[in-house]
mmCIF file of C-alpha atoms in Angstrom:
data_model
loop_
_atom_site.group_PDB
_atom_site.id
_atom_site.type_symbol
_atom_site.label_atom_id
_atom_site.label_comp_id
_atom_site.label_asym_id
_atom_site.label_seq_id
_atom_site.Cartn_x
_atom_site.Cartn_y
_atom_site.Cartn_z
ATOM 1 C CA MET A 189 11.600 4.115 16.037
ATOM 2 C CA LEU A 190 9.644 2.961 13.037
ATOM 3 C CA ILE A 191 10.587 5.374 10.307
ATOM 4 C CA LEU A 192 8.837 5.844 6.987
ATOM 5 C CA ILE A 193 11.334 6.622 4.202
ATOM 6 C CA ALA A 194 9.495 9.065 1.939
ATOM 7 C CA GLY A 195 10.586 10.424 -1.472
ATOM 8 C CA PRO A 196 10.006 10.216 -5.239
ATOM 9 C CA TYR A 197 8.748 6.959 -6.557
ATOM 10 C CA ARG A 198 6.459 7.735 -9.511
ATOM 11 C CA SER A 199 7.254 11.462 -9.730
ATOM 12 C CA GLY A 200 9.302 12.534 -12.720
ATOM 13 C CA THR A 201 9.296 9.026 -14.309
ATOM 14 C CA ASN A 202 6.410 9.317 -16.881
ATOM 15 C CA ASP A 203 5.480 5.903 -15.491
ATOM 16 C CA ASP A 204 8.742 4.366 -16.945
ATOM 17 C CA PRO A 205 9.288 1.235 -14.758
ATOM 18 C CA VAL A 206 13.022 1.452 -15.023
ATOM 19 C CA LEU A 207 12.907 5.023 -13.590
ATOM 20 C CA MET A 208 10.441 3.983 -10.890
ATOM 21 C CA GLN A 209 12.780 1.154 -9.860
ATOM 22 C CA GLN A 210 15.671 3.631 -9.696
ATOM 23 C CA ASN A 211 13.604 5.795 -7.386
ATOM 24 C CA LEU A 212 12.661 2.835 -5.215
ATOM 25 C CA SER A 213 16.378 1.946 -5.051
ATOM 26 C CA LYS A 214 17.161 5.484 -3.787
ATOM 27 C CA LEU A 215 14.455 5.020 -1.063
ATOM 28 C CA GLU A 216 15.887 1.579 -0.220
ATOM 29 C CA ALA A 217 19.422 2.924 0.053
ATOM 30 C CA MET A 218 18.345 4.647 3.319
ATOM 31 C CA ALA A 219 17.047 1.392 4.945
ATOM 32 C CA VAL A 220 20.243 -0.256 6.081
ATOM 33 C CA PRO A 221 21.623 2.996 7.563
ATOM 34 C CA LEU A 222 18.430 3.485 9.435
ATOM 35 C CA PHE A 223 18.601 -0.066 10.736
ATOM 36 C CA LYS A 224 22.204 0.382 11.777
ATOM 37 C CA LYS A 225 21.095 3.378 13.815
ATOM 38 C CA GLY A 226 18.796 0.877 15.666
ATOM 39 C CA HIS A 227 15.508 1.811 13.921
ATOM 40 C CA VAL A 228 13.028 -0.148 11.872
ATOM 41 C CA PRO A 229 12.933 1.285 8.271
ATOM 42 C CA MET A 230 9.672 1.209 6.279
ATOM 43 C CA ILE A 231 8.907 2.127 2.713
ATOM 44 C CA GLY A 232 5.259 2.348 1.595
ATOM 45 C CA GLU A 233 6.027 0.625 -1.667
ATOM 46 C CA TRP A 234 7.230 -2.420 0.230
ATOM 47 C CA VAL A 235 3.672 -2.871 1.352
ATOM 48 C CA ALA A 236 1.787 -1.248 -1.538
ATOM 49 C CA LEU A 237 3.364 -2.912 -4.595
ATOM 50 C CA PRO A 238 2.519 -6.490 -3.640
ATOM 51 C CA LEU A 239 -0.975 -5.440 -2.690
ATOM 52 C CA ILE A 240 -1.405 -3.673 -5.964
ATOM 53 C CA HIS A 241 -0.284 -6.715 -7.807
ATOM 54 C CA LEU A 242 -2.477 -9.071 -5.820
ATOM 55 C CA ALA A 243 -5.498 -6.787 -6.371
ATOM 56 C CA GLY A 244 -5.138 -7.076 -10.101
ATOM 57 C CA SER A 245 -3.754 -3.785 -11.171
ATOM 58 C CA LYS A 246 -2.872 -3.763 -14.902
ATOM 59 C CA THR A 247 -0.852 -0.541 -15.118
ATOM 60 C CA THR A 248 0.609 2.164 -12.978
ATOM 61 C CA GLY A 249 -2.004 4.839 -12.065
ATOM 62 C CA ASP A 250 -5.010 2.627 -12.827
ATOM 63 C CA ASP A 251 -7.943 2.701 -10.422
ATOM 64 C CA ILE A 252 -6.564 -0.291 -8.320
ATOM 65 C CA TRP A 253 -3.086 1.254 -8.164
ATOM 66 C CA ASN A 254 -4.605 4.604 -6.924
ATOM 67 C CA GLU A 255 -6.886 2.844 -4.378
ATOM 68 C CA ILE A 256 -3.888 1.246 -2.716
ATOM 69 C CA GLN A 257 -0.645 3.208 -3.407
ATOM 70 C CA TYR A 258 -0.976 6.388 -1.362
ATOM 71 C CA PRO A 259 -3.569 5.150 1.121
ATOM 72 C CA CYS A 260 -1.103 2.438 2.067
ATOM 73 C CA ALA A 261 1.545 4.990 3.133
ATOM 74 C CA HIS A 262 -1.071 7.041 4.971
ATOM 75 C CA ARG A 263 -2.063 3.945 6.970
ATOM 76 C CA LEU A 264 1.521 3.153 7.729
ATOM 77 C CA LEU A 265 1.991 6.696 9.071
ATOM 78 C CA GLU A 266 -0.562 5.789 11.786
ATOM 79 C CA LYS A 267 2.166 3.305 13.095
ATOM 80 C CA CYS A 268 5.341 5.287 12.369
ATOM 81 C CA ASP A 269 7.233 7.364 14.801
ATOM 82 C CA ALA A 270 9.111 9.466 12.265
ATOM 83 C CA ILE A 271 9.640 10.175 8.547
ATOM 84 C CA LEU A 272 12.954 10.384 6.695
ATOM 85 C CA ARG A 273 12.082 12.648 3.626
ATOM 86 C CA ILE A 274 14.754 12.121 0.979
ATOM 87 C CA GLU A 275 15.541 14.558 -1.771
ATOM 88 C CA GLY A 276 13.401 14.903 -4.923
ATOM 89 C CA ALA A 277 10.176 16.405 -5.986
ATOM 90 C CA SER A 278 7.231 14.244 -4.903
ATOM 91 C CA LYS A 279 3.658 15.281 -4.194
ATOM 92 C CA GLY A 280 3.089 11.887 -2.425
ATOM 93 C CA ALA A 281 6.127 12.284 -0.196
ATOM 94 C CA ASP A 282 5.167 15.908 0.593
ATOM 95 C CA GLU A 283 1.725 14.710 1.493
ATOM 96 C CA ASP A 284 3.270 12.149 3.806
ATOM 97 C CA VAL A 285 5.270 14.858 5.491
ATOM 98 C CA ARG A 286 2.148 17.044 5.943
ATOM 99 C CA ILE A 287 0.235 14.142 7.488
ATOM 100 C CA GLY A 288 3.255 13.262 9.668
ATOM 101 C CA LYS A 289 3.455 16.906 10.896
ATOM 102 C CA GLU A 290 -0.286 16.815 11.707
ATOM 103 C CA ARG A 291 0.251 13.662 13.767
ATOM 104 C CA GLY A 292 3.269 15.104 15.567
ATOM 105 C CA LEU A 293 5.755 12.801 13.994
ATOM 106 C CA LYS A 294 9.457 13.682 13.837
ATOM 107 C CA ILE A 295 10.453 14.717 10.406
ATOM 108 C CA TYR A 296 14.018 14.208 9.192
ATOM 109 C CA PHE A 297 15.458 15.469 5.900
ATOM 110 C CA ASN A 298 18.971 13.858 6.216
ATOM 111 C CA ILE A 299 20.108 10.507 7.599
ATOM 112 C CA ASP A 300 22.543 12.372 9.811
ATOM 113 C CA GLU A 301 19.652 14.088 11.578
ATOM 114 C CA VAL A 302 18.280 10.708 12.826
ATOM 115 C CA PRO A 303 19.589 9.948 16.279
ATOM 116 C CA ASP A 304 20.841 6.518 17.240
ATOM 117 C CA ALA A 305 18.221 4.440 19.124
ATOM 118 C CA GLU A 306 18.721 4.381 22.860
#
């Protein structure tokens, strides 16, 4: 399965880049375990952040950032089979889960819930 890892990125950071990087590291910590289970991990920021930079964003939350950040994850969800929602308050990740449920995706809240690929 292609599984979107969703959780806090910007939430609770007051846009502090160090805290945002720490949140991204928490998301990325789930990537290898998912891969070892036979799945393809995906994180929205892996796609969004380079696009945001290339589009000329100057600061977190500016118009360019907002135009790309969350829509990127929502477009990825059109291709994903499931979501792994990690701990932590996040309106963006909660929205990903809402959209995923609407699309009938499997939603996991713990890596141990994710089955091994067949």
